[in-house]
Amino acid sequence: MLKFEGETFKVLIKDEKEMIKFGSKVGSCLEKGDVLLLEGKLGSGKTTFVRGIIKDAFSPSFTLLNKYNFKDTQIYHFDFYRLEKPDYDLFIELEEVEDAVVIVEWPKFDIPIFEKSTILKFIIFEDHREVIICGEKAREFYQSYSKK
Ligand SMILES: Nc1ncnc2c1ncn2[C@@H]1O[C@H](COP(=O)(O)OP(=O)(O)O)[C@@H](O)[C@H]1O
Ligand SMILES: [Mg+2]
């Protein structure tokens, strides 16, 4: 499944507002072709993070896919949580997404486009969240957020 290879970065997020700020910093780095995989339990902050990228984003856990206009492109925001078995029609659609940004919550099925992705793992602590970042743009996302 998902590979945690290469450099890994960690950010501490104290509250919802800070998570939105982290999302907006990542959003400023995004460009066509980027793929973000968001892992972590229910309520860990994945959709909140996406709201930092797209202000009006809402959870795609029922719709499976929400599309948004973003800069000069589009964002495809998926959530596989409710997908019990692989949906190959959907995966083919995903593979055909060109020149857009793809964000997937619960990336529990392995799809070829996931090979070149950035993985963000959201972890719940009693009084904060942590996000572990690795893959393609991990360093860039981390640096963008660290600059404040
Ligand atoms: N540090 C934090 N970062 C993000 N969300 C937080 C934080 N602390 C509390 N929360 C709350 O946790 C919930 C996260 O929900 P959501 O983003 O929908 O999670 P997910 O998409 O991972 O299921 C929200 O209700 C948010 O207000
Ligand atoms: Mg969610």
Coordinates of N, CA and C and ligand atoms in Angstrom, one line a residue:
M1 N 0.8 -1.2 0.0 CA 0.0 0.0 0.0 C 0.9 1.3 0.0
L2 N 0.5 2.3 0.7 CA 1.2 3.5 0.7 C 2.6 3.4 1.3
K3 N 3.5 4.0 0.5 CA 4.9 3.9 1.0 C 5.3 5.2 1.7
F4 N 5.8 5.0 2.9 CA 6.4 6.2 3.6 C 7.9 6.1 3.3
E5 N 8.3 6.7 2.2 CA 9.7 6.6 1.8 C 10.3 8.0 1.8
G6 N 11.6 8.0 1.9 CA 12.3 9.3 1.8 C 12.1 10.2 3.1
E7 N 12.3 11.5 2.8 CA 12.2 12.4 3.9 C 10.8 12.5 4.5
T8 N 10.7 12.6 5.8 CA 9.4 12.8 6.5 C 9.5 14.0 7.4
F9 N 8.4 14.7 7.4 CA 8.3 16.0 8.2 C 7.1 15.9 9.1
K10 N 7.1 16.6 10.2 CA 6.0 16.6 11.1 C 5.6 18.0 11.5
V11 N 4.3 18.3 11.5 CA 3.8 19.6 12.0 C 2.8 19.4 13.1
L12 N 2.9 20.3 14.1 CA 1.9 20.2 15.2 C 0.9 21.3 15.0
I13 N -0.4 20.9 15.1 CA -1.5 21.8 14.8 C -2.3 21.9 16.0
K14 N -2.4 23.1 16.6 CA -3.0 23.2 17.9 C -4.6 23.3 17.9
D15 N -5.1 23.8 16.8 CA -6.6 23.9 16.8 C -7.1 24.0 15.3
E16 N -8.4 24.1 15.2 CA -9.0 24.1 13.8 C -8.5 25.2 13.0
K17 N -8.4 26.4 13.6 CA -7.9 27.6 12.8 C -6.5 27.3 12.2
E18 N -5.7 26.7 13.1 CA -4.3 26.5 12.6 C -4.3 25.4 11.5
M19 N -5.2 24.5 11.6 CA -5.3 23.5 10.5 C -5.7 24.1 9.2
I20 N -6.6 25.1 9.3 CA -7.0 25.8 8.0 C -5.8 26.6 7.5
K21 N -5.1 27.2 8.4 CA -3.9 27.9 7.9 C -2.9 27.0 7.3
F22 N -2.7 25.8 7.8 CA -1.8 24.8 7.2 C -2.3 24.5 5.8
G23 N -3.6 24.2 5.7 CA -4.2 23.9 4.4 C -3.9 25.0 3.4
S24 N -4.1 26.3 3.9 CA -3.9 27.4 2.9 C -2.4 27.5 2.5
K25 N -1.5 27.2 3.4 CA -0.1 27.2 3.0 C 0.2 26.2 2.0
V26 N -0.4 25.0 2.2 CA -0.2 23.9 1.2 C -0.8 24.3 -0.1
G27 N -2.0 24.9 0.0 CA -2.7 25.4 -1.2 C -1.9 26.3 -2.1
S28 N -1.1 27.1 -1.4 CA -0.3 28.1 -2.2 C 0.8 27.4 -3.0
C29 N 1.1 26.1 -2.6 CA 2.2 25.4 -3.3 C 1.6 24.5 -4.4
L30 N 0.3 24.3 -4.4 CA -0.3 23.3 -5.3 C -0.3 23.8 -6.8
E31 N -0.1 22.8 -7.6 CA -0.2 23.1 -9.1 C -0.7 21.8 -9.8
K32 N -1.1 22.0 -11.0 CA -1.7 21.0 -11.8 C -0.9 19.7 -11.7
G33 N -1.6 18.6 -11.6 CA -0.9 17.3 -11.5 C -0.5 16.8 -10.1
D34 N -0.7 17.7 -9.1 CA -0.4 17.2 -7.7 C -1.4 16.3 -7.2
V35 N -1.0 15.3 -6.5 CA -1.9 14.3 -5.9 C -1.6 14.3 -4.4
L36 N -2.6 14.5 -3.6 CA -2.5 14.5 -2.1 C -3.3 13.4 -1.5
L37 N -2.7 12.5 -0.7 CA -3.4 11.4 -0.1 C -3.5 11.8 1.4
L38 N -4.7 11.8 1.9 CA -4.9 12.2 3.3 C -5.4 11.0 4.1
E39 N -4.5 10.6 5.1 CA -4.8 9.4 5.9 C -5.1 9.9 7.3
G40 N -5.8 9.1 8.1 CA -6.1 9.4 9.5 C -7.5 9.1 9.8
K41 N -7.7 8.9 11.1 CA -9.0 8.5 11.6 C -10.1 9.5 11.3
L42 N -11.4 9.1 11.5 CA -12.5 10.0 11.4 C -12.3 11.2 12.4
G43 N -12.5 12.4 12.0 CA -12.4 13.5 12.9 C -10.9 14.0 13.1
S44 N -10.0 13.4 12.4 CA -8.6 13.8 12.6 C -8.2 15.2 11.9
G45 N -9.1 15.7 11.0 CA -8.9 17.0 10.5 C -8.6 17.0 9.0
K46 N -8.9 15.9 8.3 CA -8.6 15.9 6.9 C -9.4 16.9 6.1
T47 N -10.7 16.9 6.3 CA -11.6 17.8 5.6 C -11.4 19.3 6.0
T48 N -11.1 19.5 7.3 CA -10.7 20.8 7.8 C -9.5 21.4 7.1
F49 N -8.5 20.5 6.9 CA -7.3 20.9 6.1 C -7.7 21.3 4.7
V50 N -8.6 20.5 4.1 CA -9.0 20.9 2.7 C -9.7 22.2 2.7
R51 N -10.4 22.6 3.7 CA -11.1 23.9 3.8 C -10.1 25.0 3.8
G52 N -8.9 24.7 4.2 CA -7.8 25.8 4.1 C -7.4 26.0 2.6
I53 N -7.6 25.0 1.8 CA -7.2 25.1 0.4 C -8.4 25.7 -0.4
I54 N -9.6 25.2 -0.1 CA -10.8 25.7 -0.8 C -11.8 26.0 0.3
K55 N -12.1 27.3 0.4 CA -12.9 27.8 1.6 C -14.2 27.1 1.7
D56 N -14.9 26.8 0.6 CA -16.3 26.3 0.8 C -16.3 24.7 0.7
A57 N -15.2 24.1 0.8 CA -15.1 22.6 0.6 C -16.0 22.0 1.7
F58 N -16.6 20.9 1.4 CA -17.3 20.1 2.4 C -17.0 18.6 2.2
S59 N -17.3 17.8 3.2 CA -16.8 16.4 3.1 C -17.4 15.7 2.0
P60 N -16.6 15.0 1.2 CA -17.1 14.2 0.1 C -17.5 12.7 0.5
S61 N -17.7 12.5 1.8 CA -17.8 11.1 2.3 C -19.2 10.6 1.7
F62 N -20.2 11.4 1.5 CA -21.4 10.9 0.9 C -21.4 11.0 -0.6
T63 N -20.9 12.1 -1.1 CA -20.9 12.3 -2.6 C -19.8 11.5 -3.3
L64 N -18.8 11.1 -2.5 CA -17.6 10.4 -3.0 C -16.6 11.4 -3.7
L65 N -17.2 12.3 -4.5 CA -16.3 13.2 -5.2 C -16.9 14.6 -5.2
N66 N -16.2 15.6 -4.9 CA -16.6 17.0 -5.0 C -15.5 17.7 -5.9
K67 N -16.0 18.5 -6.9 CA -15.1 19.2 -7.8 C -15.2 20.7 -7.5
Y68 N -14.0 21.4 -7.5 CA -13.9 22.8 -7.2 C -13.0 23.5 -8.2
N69 N -13.4 24.7 -8.6 CA -12.4 25.5 -9.4 C -11.3 26.0 -8.5
F70 N -10.1 25.9 -8.9 CA -9.0 26.3 -8.1 C -7.9 26.9 -9.0
K71 N -7.5 28.2 -8.7 CA -6.5 28.9 -9.6 C -7.0 28.7 -11.0
D72 N -6.0 28.2 -11.9 CA -6.4 28.1 -13.3 C -6.8 26.6 -13.6
T73 N -7.1 25.9 -12.6 CA -7.4 24.5 -12.8 C -8.6 24.0 -11.9
Q74 N -8.7 22.7 -11.6 CA -9.8 22.2 -10.8 C -9.2 21.3 -9.7
I75 N -9.9 21.2 -8.6 CA -9.5 20.3 -7.6 C -10.6 19.2 -7.5
Y76 N -10.1 17.9 -7.6 CA -11.0 16.8 -7.4 C -10.8 16.2 -6.0
H77 N -11.8 16.4 -5.2 CA -11.7 16.0 -3.8 C -12.5 14.7 -3.5
F78 N -11.8 13.6 -3.3 CA -12.5 12.3 -3.1 C -12.5 11.9 -1.7
D79 N -13.4 11.0 -1.3 CA -13.3 10.3 0.0 C -13.7 8.9 -0.2
F80 N -12.8 8.0 0.0 CA -13.1 6.5 -0.2 C -13.6 5.8 1.0
Y81 N -13.9 6.6 2.1 CA -14.3 5.9 3.3 C -15.5 4.9 3.1
R82 N -16.5 5.4 2.4 CA -17.7 4.5 2.2 C -17.5 3.5 1.1
L83 N -16.4 3.6 0.4 CA -16.2 2.6 -0.7 C -15.7 1.3 -0.2
E84 N -16.6 0.3 -0.2 CA -16.2 -1.0 0.4 C -15.3 -1.8 -0.5
K85 N -15.6 -1.7 -1.8 CA -14.7 -2.5 -2.7 C -14.3 -1.5 -3.8
P86 N -13.2 -1.9 -4.5 CA -12.7 -1.0 -5.6 C -13.8 -0.7 -6.6
D87 N -13.9 0.6 -7.0 CA -14.8 1.0 -8.0 C -14.0 1.4 -9.2
Y88 N -13.9 0.4 -10.2 CA -12.9 0.6 -11.3 C -13.4 1.8 -12.2
D89 N -14.7 2.0 -12.4 CA -15.1 3.1 -13.2 C -14.6 4.4 -12.6
L90 N -14.8 4.5 -11.3 CA -14.3 5.7 -10.6 C -12.8 5.8 -10.8
F91 N -12.1 4.7 -10.6 CA -10.6 4.8 -10.7 C -10.1 5.2 -12.1
I92 N -10.9 4.7 -13.1 CA -10.5 5.1 -14.4 C -10.7 6.6 -14.6
E93 N -11.8 7.1 -14.1 CA -12.0 8.5 -14.1 C -10.9 9.3 -13.4
L94 N -10.5 8.7 -12.3 CA -9.4 9.3 -11.6 C -8.1 9.3 -12.4
E95 N -7.8 8.2 -13.1 CA -6.6 8.1 -13.9 C -6.6 9.1 -15.1
E96 N -7.9 9.4 -15.5 CA -8.0 10.3 -16.6 C -8.0 11.8 -16.2
V97 N -7.9 12.1 -14.9 CA -7.9 13.5 -14.5 C -6.5 14.0 -15.0
E98 N -6.6 15.0 -15.8 CA -5.4 15.6 -16.3 C -5.4 17.1 -15.9
D99 N -4.2 17.6 -15.7 CA -4.1 19.0 -15.4 C -5.0 19.5 -14.3
A100 N -5.2 18.6 -13.3 CA -6.0 19.1 -12.2 C -5.2 18.6 -10.9
V101 N -5.8 19.0 -9.8 CA -5.2 18.6 -8.5 C -6.1 17.5 -7.9
V102 N -5.6 16.4 -7.5 CA -6.4 15.4 -6.9 C -6.1 15.2 -5.4
I103 N -7.2 15.3 -4.6 CA -7.0 15.1 -3.1 C -7.9 13.9 -2.7
V104 N -7.3 12.9 -2.0 CA -8.1 11.8 -1.6 C -8.0 11.5 -0.1
E105 N -9.2 11.6 0.5 CA -9.3 11.1 1.9 C -9.5 9.6 1.9
W106 N -9.0 8.9 2.9 CA -9.1 7.5 3.0 C -8.6 6.8 1.7
P107 N -7.4 7.0 1.3 CA -6.9 6.3 0.0 C -6.6 4.8 0.2
K108 N -7.7 4.1 0.5 CA -7.4 2.7 0.9 C -7.2 1.7 -0.3
F109 N -7.4 2.2 -1.5 CA -7.1 1.3 -2.6 C -5.9 1.9 -3.4
D110 N -5.1 1.0 -3.9 CA -3.9 1.5 -4.6 C -4.2 1.8 -6.0
I111 N -3.9 3.0 -6.5 CA -4.2 3.4 -7.9 C -2.9 3.9 -8.5
P112 N -2.6 3.6 -9.7 CA -1.3 4.1 -10.3 C -1.0 5.5 -10.0
I113 N -2.0 6.4 -10.1 CA -1.6 7.9 -10.0 C -1.1 8.2 -8.5
F114 N -1.3 7.2 -7.6 CA -0.9 7.4 -6.2 C 0.6 7.3 -6.1
E115 N 1.2 6.7 -7.1 CA 2.7 6.5 -7.0 C 3.5 7.8 -6.9
K116 N 3.0 8.9 -7.6 CA 3.7 10.2 -7.4 C 2.7 11.1 -6.7
S117 N 2.8 10.9 -5.3 CA 1.9 11.7 -4.5 C 2.6 12.2 -3.3
T118 N 1.9 13.1 -2.6 CA 2.4 13.5 -1.3 C 1.4 12.9 -0.3
I119 N 1.9 12.3 0.7 CA 1.0 11.6 1.7 C 1.0 12.5 3.0
L120 N -0.2 12.8 3.5 CA -0.3 13.5 4.8 C -1.1 12.6 5.7
K121 N -0.4 12.3 6.9 CA -1.1 11.4 7.8 C -1.5 12.3 9.1
F122 N -2.8 12.3 9.4 CA -3.3 13.1 10.4 C -3.5 12.3 11.7
I123 N -2.9 12.7 12.8 CA -2.9 12.0 14.0 C -3.6 12.8 15.1
I124 N -4.5 12.2 15.9 CA -5.2 12.9 16.9 C -4.5 12.7 18.3
F125 N -4.2 13.8 18.9 CA -3.7 13.8 20.3 C -4.7 14.5 21.2
E126 N -4.6 14.4 22.5 CA -5.6 14.9 23.4 C -5.9 16.4 23.1
D127 N -4.8 17.2 23.0 CA -5.0 18.6 22.9 C -4.4 19.2 21.6
H128 N -4.1 18.4 20.6 CA -3.7 18.9 19.3 C -3.7 17.8 18.3
R129 N -3.4 18.2 17.0 CA -3.2 17.2 16.0 C -1.8 17.2 15.5
E130 N -1.3 16.1 14.9 CA 0.0 16.1 14.2 C -0.3 15.7 12.8
V131 N 0.5 16.2 11.9 CA 0.4 15.8 10.5 C 1.8 15.3 10.1
I132 N 2.0 14.1 9.7 CA 3.2 13.6 9.2 C 3.1 13.7 7.6
I133 N 4.2 14.3 7.0 CA 4.1 14.5 5.6 C 5.3 13.8 4.9
C134 N 5.0 13.1 3.9 CA 6.1 12.5 3.1 C 5.8 12.4 1.6
G135 N 6.7 12.2 0.8 CA 6.5 12.0 -0.6 C 6.9 13.3 -1.4
E136 N 6.3 13.3 -2.6 CA 6.7 14.3 -3.7 C 7.0 15.7 -3.1
K137 N 6.0 16.4 -2.5 CA 6.2 17.8 -2.1 C 6.3 18.0 -0.6
A138 N 6.7 17.0 0.1 CA 6.7 17.0 1.6 C 7.5 18.2 2.1
R139 N 8.7 18.4 1.5 CA 9.6 19.4 2.0 C 9.0 20.8 1.7
E140 N 8.5 20.9 0.5 CA 7.9 22.2 0.1 C 6.7 22.6 1.0
F141 N 5.8 21.7 1.3 CA 4.7 21.9 2.1 C 5.1 22.3 3.5
Y142 N 6.1 21.6 4.0 CA 6.6 21.8 5.4 C 7.2 23.2 5.5
Q143 N 8.0 23.5 4.5 CA 8.7 24.9 4.5 C 7.7 26.0 4.4
S144 N 6.7 25.8 3.5 CA 5.7 26.8 3.3 C 5.0 27.1 4.6
Y145 N 4.7 26.1 5.4 CA 4.0 26.3 6.7 C 4.9 26.8 7.7
S146 N 6.1 26.4 7.7 CA 7.1 26.8 8.8 C 7.4 28.3 8.7
K147 N 7.3 28.8 7.5 CA 7.6 30.3 7.3 C 6.6 31.1 8.0
K148 N 5.4 30.6 8.2 CA 4.3 31.3 8.9 C 3.8 32.5 8.2
Ligands
LIG1 N1 -6.1 20.8 15.8 C1 -7.2 20.5 15.0 N2 -7.2 20.4 13.7 C2 -8.2 20.1 13.0 N3 -9.5 19.9 13.5 C3 -9.6 20.0 14.8 C4 -8.5 20.3 15.6 N4 -8.9 20.3 16.9 C5 -10.2 20.0 16.9 N5 -10.7 19.8 15.6 C6 -12.0 19.4 15.2 O1 -12.0 18.1 14.7 C7 -12.9 17.9 13.6 C8 -12.2 17.4 12.4 O2 -13.1 17.0 11.5 P1 -12.8 16.7 9.9 O3 -11.9 17.7 9.4 O4 -14.1 16.6 9.3 O5 -12.1 15.3 10.0 P2 -11.9 14.2 9.0 O6 -12.1 14.7 7.6 O7 -10.5 13.7 9.2 O8 -12.9 13.1 9.3 C9 -13.6 19.2 13.4 O9 -14.8 19.2 14.1 C10 -12.6 20.2 14.1 O10 -13.3 21.3 14.6
MG2 MG -13.4 14.1 6.0

